[in-house]
Amino acid sequence: MAKSNKPIVWGPFAAGGTVTAFVTPALILITLLAALGATPELLRYEHLLAFLRHGLAKAAAVALVFVSLWSAAHRLRITCYDLGVRADGMVATVVYAVALVGTLASAVFLLRL
Amino acid sequence: MAEEMSRKPYVRPMTSEWITRHPRYLRYMAREFSCLFIMGYTLLLVYGLKSLADGPAAYGAFLAALRSPLSIAFHLLALAFAAYHSITWFNLAPKAMPFQRGEEFVPESIVSGAHFAVWGILSLGMLFLAGAF
Amino acid sequence: MDALRVRVWRGAAEGAFQAFEVPRQASQTVLDVVTTIQRVLDPSLAYRFACRVGMCGSCAMTVNGVARWTCRTHVDQVARDGQLEIAPLRNLPVIRDLVADMSPFFDKWARAEGRFRGARTRHDDFERIAPQSAPRRAVDAGIECIGCAVCYASCDVVAQNPEYLGPAALNRAWTLHNDLRDVARRERLRAVAGDAGCHACHTQMGCTERCPKQLTPTASIAGLKRAAAKAWLAGEL
């Protein structure tokens, strides 16, 4: 069998699947409250800024963005295959690139805080 | 070896409509499509970080944009799909990673149940710490 | 007693269903139905069976769209309005009628290094494996596979990707991976970690739903994925 990069792309997928299963619904609820006008304390500008200026919070946020985007990207790649898209190399490049660019962008924004 | 056979191999045809053949496939696809919402929502968060870095005015505009009907609709859909991802993930957990204690494997219902309990507590904790109530 | 209307696949990759009427009996199995057709109605029907009691795994067929052991499937369980549709296993070439060619299935078993490779000879003492140890229990969970190919025929990833090794071969590889006496565990992991190996699995769970022995190939494949990730990190792949 041809050598494959699957063992290593699978790791963050499994981690991300677990992390998003545990925290994403609650995160969505928090911003949903803001969307409905009942903005939670944490989402006020000063609060969120103070929270995300903490080094640990920054690291956690980048890690969360990375594993969420990566696991979604990996699943999207597999779903494209299921739906009959056979250009796996191209799909993989695009989706993983989105995940990496998104992660990088979040790191840049956090460092600017 | 299969390659050396003179017989014509039978390859079952698969069309892209296969997902509508059985409810199982639709459930499978719903699980897989949750990735689009998780990806979209995470990118939304990254955009929120950008507005936060750009200062109070930009962040205020971001919060205001969140209140649009489109954003609310997206949040509701994303919440449903994300929760569906969680449910399927936790139901699968004991199958994908059987947990052994002593001689016996821990019953699947207990492994799944523990995941659901942690999920509930963690979600309540996050909402509480965020000051949602 | 009313008759059962049975449609049976005739021919090879190209063919058609042929209709039969088979008398219904109490506690009749699908294999009984096929046997009645062959003995009474049409002796040219080709099918395969051996033990009739769910030990050998040779009588698996597609019954009303679902892969099953015909010997352990009662007509009452599966007949819909007195009708049965019996076809050969999916995802495998058809030799004739209900007989599927198993060679791709066992070729993949071999490609997944599905045989035990020990280092001891009869002059050595036997190796002591504690029956309650974790690897031994993991072996227990997968070793009952009898290679009937029901999981393979139920796997939609195999249907889309004919190169995929499939649930049975990977379950076998995971079983041997946990066999501490085996000396080829690293080669085996290399053989199954890859695009057509364990990472091709999309956890659709068809195999685990359909396995007549209630095994969970899904768990075995997930175990291989974890082992492959660990081996990759250790630079062993």
XYZ file of C-alpha atoms in Angstrom:
483
model
C 0.000 0.000 0.000
C 1.246 3.464 -0.862
C 2.612 5.413 2.033
C -0.046 7.669 3.396
C -0.287 10.805 5.462
C -3.580 9.582 6.905
C -2.224 8.445 10.297
C -1.117 11.962 11.092
C -4.066 13.905 9.684
C -6.373 11.561 11.571
C -4.931 12.461 14.998
C -6.166 16.075 15.119
C -9.445 14.931 13.538
C -10.143 12.574 16.444
C -9.046 15.210 18.964
C -11.154 17.868 17.265
C -14.184 15.631 17.022
C -14.029 15.092 20.769
C -13.365 18.729 21.656
C -16.105 20.080 19.393
C -18.549 17.481 20.723
C -17.950 18.739 24.246
C -17.711 22.511 23.818
C -19.089 23.721 20.469
C -22.814 23.498 21.334
C -22.250 25.567 24.484
C -20.175 28.126 22.560
C -22.938 28.434 19.989
C -25.458 28.941 22.799
C -23.327 31.755 24.207
C -23.142 33.672 20.938
C -26.767 32.790 20.217
C -27.687 34.628 23.423
C -25.729 37.626 22.124
C -27.506 37.305 18.783
C -30.840 37.377 20.608
C -29.832 40.536 22.464
C -29.112 38.967 25.872
C -25.355 39.390 25.550
C -23.595 37.382 28.281
C -21.141 39.291 30.510
C -18.111 37.600 28.986
C -18.873 38.913 25.516
C -18.685 42.563 26.603
C -15.681 44.209 25.010
C -13.648 44.840 28.190
C -14.427 41.429 29.669
C -13.546 39.462 26.572
C -10.391 41.523 26.039
C -9.247 40.957 29.627
C -10.042 37.234 29.368
C -8.240 36.710 26.056
C -5.201 38.740 27.109
C -4.335 35.891 29.427
C -1.686 33.666 27.844
C -3.485 30.446 28.752
C -6.744 31.663 27.234
C -4.895 32.623 24.049
C -3.308 29.182 23.800
C -6.628 27.466 24.488
C -8.393 29.604 21.874
C -5.835 28.845 19.164
C -5.903 25.150 20.029
C -9.702 25.138 19.905
C -9.761 26.895 16.539
C -7.156 24.518 15.148
C -8.767 21.226 16.179
C -12.274 22.442 15.273
C -11.256 23.569 11.798
C -9.053 20.542 11.230
C -11.633 17.960 12.203
C -14.299 19.716 10.159
C -11.893 19.895 7.216
C -11.057 16.200 7.478
C -14.702 15.227 7.675
C -15.510 17.461 4.709
C -12.773 15.759 2.721
C -14.267 12.338 3.468
C -17.789 13.563 2.713
C -16.646 14.878 -0.668
C -15.377 11.373 -1.387
C -18.715 9.873 -0.284
C -20.535 12.226 -2.634
C -18.474 11.039 -5.548
C -15.727 13.684 -5.734
C -12.664 11.617 -6.519
C -10.067 14.431 -6.695
C -9.019 13.636 -3.146
C -5.592 15.298 -3.357
C -7.063 18.621 -4.403
C -9.927 18.473 -1.887
C -7.474 17.625 0.879
C -5.164 20.506 -0.032
C -8.013 23.028 -0.061
C -9.725 21.970 3.177
C -6.561 21.576 5.216
C -5.298 24.921 3.876
C -8.509 26.593 5.088
C -7.966 25.025 8.517
C -4.355 26.175 8.705
C -5.034 29.703 7.432
C -7.922 30.066 9.895
C -5.707 28.920 12.751
C -2.905 31.259 11.728
C -5.332 34.181 11.446
C -6.718 33.510 14.911
C -3.178 33.449 16.335
C -2.355 36.774 14.658
C -5.537 38.420 15.967
C -4.963 37.104 19.484
C -1.406 38.440 19.514
C -2.726 41.863 18.541
C -4.990 42.042 21.608
C -5.418 -13.134 -7.097
C -8.368 -11.119 -8.286
C -6.362 -9.538 -11.109
C -5.597 -12.890 -12.715
C -9.177 -14.017 -12.940
C -10.700 -14.350 -16.356
C -14.113 -13.781 -14.804
C -15.582 -10.353 -15.081
C -15.515 -8.836 -11.626
C -18.775 -7.487 -10.408
C -18.452 -3.995 -9.016
C -21.621 -2.805 -7.409
C -22.566 0.499 -8.988
C -22.611 3.427 -6.572
C -24.288 6.633 -7.603
C -24.313 9.830 -5.633
C -28.022 9.256 -4.847
C -27.060 6.384 -2.557
C -27.614 8.562 0.498
C -31.360 8.670 -0.102
C -31.706 4.898 -0.278
C -32.059 4.289 3.447
C -32.682 6.442 6.551
C -29.356 5.186 7.889
C -27.518 6.963 5.093
C -29.452 10.160 5.678
C -28.516 10.054 9.360
C -24.919 9.391 8.352
C -24.928 12.353 5.985
C -26.527 14.613 8.604
C -23.660 13.688 10.907
C -21.092 14.376 8.214
C -22.684 17.678 7.198
C -22.350 18.918 10.770
C -18.734 19.634 9.805
C -19.865 22.484 7.538
C -21.610 24.188 10.435
C -18.761 23.603 12.852
C -16.313 24.968 10.303
C -18.528 27.964 9.521
C -19.098 28.731 13.157
C -15.395 28.496 13.993
C -14.583 30.872 11.134
C -17.222 33.210 12.571
C -15.378 33.088 15.907
C -12.085 33.869 14.138
C -13.788 36.867 12.540
C -14.983 37.878 16.014
C -11.377 37.766 17.224
C -10.394 40.060 14.359
C -13.060 42.596 15.315
C -11.949 42.358 18.951
C -8.373 43.120 17.896
C -9.589 46.037 15.760
C -11.016 47.846 18.776
C -14.323 48.601 20.525
C -16.052 50.083 17.471
C -15.328 47.082 15.245
C -16.322 44.692 18.027
C -19.570 46.582 18.573
C -20.316 46.274 14.878
C -19.622 42.527 15.092
C -22.051 42.137 17.994
C -24.637 44.155 16.099
C -24.143 41.978 13.006
C -24.739 38.900 15.155
C -28.281 40.126 15.737
C -29.315 39.948 12.107
C -32.030 37.372 11.317
C -29.583 35.555 9.062
C -27.129 35.186 11.934
C -29.861 33.948 14.271
C -30.998 31.386 11.703
C -27.400 30.250 11.211
C -26.916 29.940 14.969
C -30.037 27.803 15.364
C -29.034 25.492 12.524
C -25.444 25.293 13.735
C -26.638 24.511 17.248
C -28.813 21.655 15.986
C -26.037 20.169 13.853
C -23.363 20.632 16.528
C -25.569 18.910 19.098
C -26.220 16.104 16.608
C -22.473 15.736 16.150
C -22.045 15.522 19.928
C -24.768 12.892 20.290
C -23.407 10.693 17.510
C -19.847 11.145 18.742
C -20.684 10.105 22.293
C -22.815 7.184 21.123
C -19.907 6.002 19.007
C -17.297 6.530 21.725
C -17.651 3.118 23.430
C -17.535 1.381 20.044
C -14.525 3.273 18.748
C -12.642 3.124 22.022
C -13.792 0.263 24.253
C -12.796 0.977 27.807
C -11.467 -1.881 29.871
C -11.439 -2.003 33.597
C -9.924 -5.027 35.259
C -10.945 -8.053 33.255
C -14.098 -6.755 31.674
C -14.976 -4.070 29.188
C -17.089 -1.343 30.755
C -20.676 -1.596 29.379
C -21.284 0.704 26.419
C -24.194 2.484 28.085
C -21.967 3.529 30.983
C -19.199 4.861 28.715
C -21.713 6.824 26.599
C -23.600 7.960 29.681
C -20.438 9.307 31.279
C -19.682 11.287 28.114
C -23.189 12.763 28.106
C -22.949 13.668 31.800
C -19.590 15.406 31.326
C -20.996 17.208 28.283
C -23.949 18.492 30.288
C -21.874 19.633 33.251
C -19.237 21.229 31.029
C -21.852 23.093 28.984
C -23.609 24.404 32.092
C -20.230 25.413 33.541
C -19.266 27.286 30.385
C -22.585 29.109 30.264
C -22.262 30.002 33.937
C -18.683 31.271 33.574
C -19.693 33.290 30.536
C -22.277 34.975 32.716
C -25.281 33.681 30.826
C -27.188 33.317 34.081
C -49.871 -24.110 3.924
C -49.350 -20.976 1.879
C -46.500 -20.610 -0.557
C -43.563 -18.294 -0.297
C -42.814 -16.225 -3.379
C -39.054 -16.216 -3.831
C -36.989 -14.274 -6.334
C -33.529 -15.742 -6.813
C -30.626 -14.204 -8.708
C -29.618 -16.300 -11.722
C -26.515 -15.689 -13.788
C -23.263 -13.926 -13.004
C -22.572 -10.180 -13.029
C -25.256 -9.977 -15.656
C -28.350 -11.926 -14.949
C -31.855 -11.596 -13.642
C -34.064 -12.649 -10.783
C -36.065 -15.823 -11.327
C -39.305 -16.373 -9.448
C -40.112 -19.550 -7.533
C -42.928 -20.635 -5.272
C -41.751 -22.582 -2.273
C -44.067 -24.241 0.274
C -43.836 -22.649 3.674
C -42.774 -24.792 6.615
C -42.582 -24.177 10.319
C -39.159 -22.895 11.472
C -37.991 -22.708 7.885
C -34.665 -20.988 7.281
C -33.705 -19.111 4.132
C -31.128 -21.823 3.467
C -33.960 -24.395 3.626
C -35.771 -22.365 0.977
C -32.730 -22.260 -1.310
C -32.145 -25.980 -0.770
C -35.775 -26.768 -1.622
C -35.472 -24.801 -4.854
C -32.291 -26.631 -5.819
C -33.533 -30.112 -4.896
C -37.125 -29.887 -6.075
C -37.606 -27.046 -8.516
C -34.374 -26.366 -10.389
C -31.284 -28.529 -9.865
C -29.128 -26.110 -11.870
C -29.205 -23.499 -9.084
C -25.713 -22.883 -7.702
C -25.244 -21.953 -4.061
C -22.813 -22.611 -1.277
C -23.234 -23.990 2.225
C -21.573 -26.430 4.563
C -22.427 -26.642 8.241
C -26.046 -25.353 8.333
C -25.584 -24.227 11.959
C -23.737 -20.910 11.805
C -20.203 -22.163 12.266
C -18.620 -22.185 8.834
C -19.748 -18.872 7.350
C -20.136 -20.165 3.806
C -23.874 -19.618 3.241
C -23.951 -15.814 3.473
C -26.184 -14.204 0.849
C -28.133 -11.009 0.375
C -31.664 -11.609 1.658
C -34.174 -8.846 0.957
C -31.269 -6.464 0.496
C -29.400 -7.365 3.675
C -26.325 -9.594 3.925
C -27.020 -12.523 6.251
C -26.149 -16.094 7.077
C -29.024 -17.880 5.381
C -28.742 -20.876 7.729
C -29.419 -18.736 10.790
C -32.119 -16.584 9.240
C -35.679 -17.752 9.712
C -38.069 -16.979 6.907
C -40.501 -15.532 9.456
C -37.899 -12.932 10.443
C -37.285 -11.566 6.974
C -40.123 -12.405 4.593
C -42.103 -9.306 3.673
C -45.688 -10.142 2.646
C -44.634 -13.699 1.908
C -41.841 -12.551 -0.411
C -38.110 -13.144 -0.372
C -35.418 -11.803 -2.655
C -32.204 -13.774 -2.518
C -29.035 -12.539 -4.215
C -25.315 -13.235 -3.857
C -23.207 -11.157 -1.469
C -22.539 -7.614 -2.621
C -19.093 -6.162 -3.298
C -17.764 -9.478 -4.619
C -17.661 -10.892 -8.158
C -20.464 -13.364 -8.833
C -19.413 -16.775 -10.099
C -22.905 -18.054 -10.767
C -26.331 -17.617 -9.205
C -25.865 -17.267 -5.436
C -22.155 -18.074 -5.363
C -19.884 -15.096 -4.868
C -16.180 -15.276 -5.611
C -14.474 -14.872 -2.240
C -10.952 -14.405 -3.618
C -10.832 -10.577 -3.385
C -12.006 -10.918 0.216
C -9.235 -13.333 1.166
C -6.637 -11.547 -0.974
C -7.261 -8.518 1.202
C -7.074 -10.679 4.309
C -3.581 -11.689 3.118
C -2.651 -8.104 2.205
C -3.577 -7.054 5.745
C -1.049 -9.646 7.025
C -3.924 -11.648 8.435
C -1.865 -14.655 9.488
C -0.107 -15.296 12.752
C 3.662 -15.150 12.637
C 5.336 -16.555 15.691
C 9.016 -16.980 16.442
C 8.946 -19.993 18.744
C 9.485 -23.582 17.739
C 8.342 -26.769 19.390
C 11.633 -26.800 21.282
C 10.791 -23.555 23.085
C 8.598 -23.212 26.095
C 5.172 -21.738 25.382
C 4.616 -18.053 25.883
C 2.580 -17.030 28.904
C -0.166 -14.504 28.193
C -2.365 -13.592 31.170
C -5.964 -14.288 30.127
C -7.233 -11.105 31.793
C -4.567 -8.768 30.360
C -5.800 -5.892 28.200
C -4.281 -7.091 24.900
C -5.642 -10.585 25.478
C -9.130 -9.186 26.053
C -8.795 -7.139 22.882
C -7.957 -10.372 21.067
C -11.070 -11.980 22.565
C -13.196 -9.165 21.183
C -12.214 -9.863 17.588
C -11.069 -13.453 17.307
C -14.470 -15.053 16.772
C -14.582 -13.864 13.150
C -15.205 -16.808 10.813
C -14.665 -14.900 7.579
C -18.216 -15.056 6.241
C -17.857 -11.657 4.489
C -21.221 -10.371 5.713
C -19.448 -7.221 6.991
C -17.547 -6.861 3.738
C -20.769 -7.068 1.747
C -22.436 -4.567 4.106
C -19.645 -1.993 3.841
C -20.453 0.967 1.649
C -16.878 2.164 1.693
C -15.853 -1.065 -0.049
C -18.592 -0.433 -2.581
C -17.146 2.994 -3.348
C -13.487 2.143 -3.031
C -12.753 -1.390 -4.290
C -9.190 -1.133 -2.981
C -10.329 -0.760 0.638
C -9.236 -3.747 2.721
C -12.613 -3.905 4.435
C -13.800 -4.621 7.967
C -12.984 -8.334 8.233
C -9.342 -8.063 7.179
C -8.816 -5.044 9.441
C -10.524 -6.754 12.364
C -8.159 -9.678 11.810
C -5.155 -7.330 11.682
C -6.209 -5.686 14.951
C -6.667 -9.092 16.593
C -3.150 -10.124 15.595
C -1.784 -6.694 16.525
C -2.856 -7.473 20.083
C -1.337 -10.944 20.008
C 1.872 -10.425 21.957
C 3.375 -13.651 20.574
C 3.278 -12.315 17.029
C 6.576 -10.986 15.670
C 5.257 -9.174 12.572
C 3.166 -6.559 14.320
C 5.058 -3.577 12.919
C 4.895 -4.861 9.323
C 1.214 -5.545 9.785
C 0.544 -2.030 11.032
C 2.411 -0.688 8.023
C 0.293 -2.885 5.779
C -2.997 -1.580 7.132
C -2.197 2.080 7.873
C -2.983 3.956 4.738
C -5.470 5.227 2.234
C -6.947 1.838 1.421
C -6.461 0.557 4.971
C -7.943 1.519 8.296
C -8.016 5.217 7.421
C -10.458 4.619 4.594
C -13.148 3.705 7.141
C -15.804 6.416 7.484
C -17.443 4.864 10.575
C -20.679 4.212 8.744
C -20.986 1.156 11.009
C -22.608 -1.151 8.464
C -20.178 -3.907 9.482
C -20.907 -3.615 13.184
C -24.662 -3.521 12.589
C -24.620 -6.624 10.426
C -21.948 -8.892 11.940
C -23.761 -12.180 12.750
C -21.249 -12.807 15.544
C -21.905 -9.395 17.111
C -18.290 -8.353 16.670
C -17.448 -4.674 16.291
C -15.027 -4.241 13.383
C -15.567 -0.495 13.891
C -13.771 -0.782 17.235
C -10.950 -2.793 15.674
C -10.498 -0.249 12.893
C -10.497 2.602 15.422
C -7.896 0.674 17.412
C -5.728 0.393 14.298
C -6.099 4.127 13.671
C -4.911 4.864 17.204
C -2.045 2.376 16.903
C -1.057 3.849 13.523
C -1.038 7.385 14.924
C 1.124 6.235 17.849
C 3.502 4.365 15.549
C 3.733 7.399 13.279
C 4.677 9.605 16.217
C 7.289 7.059 17.279
C 8.666 7.075 13.713
C 7.863 3.404 13.211
C 5.597 3.636 10.194
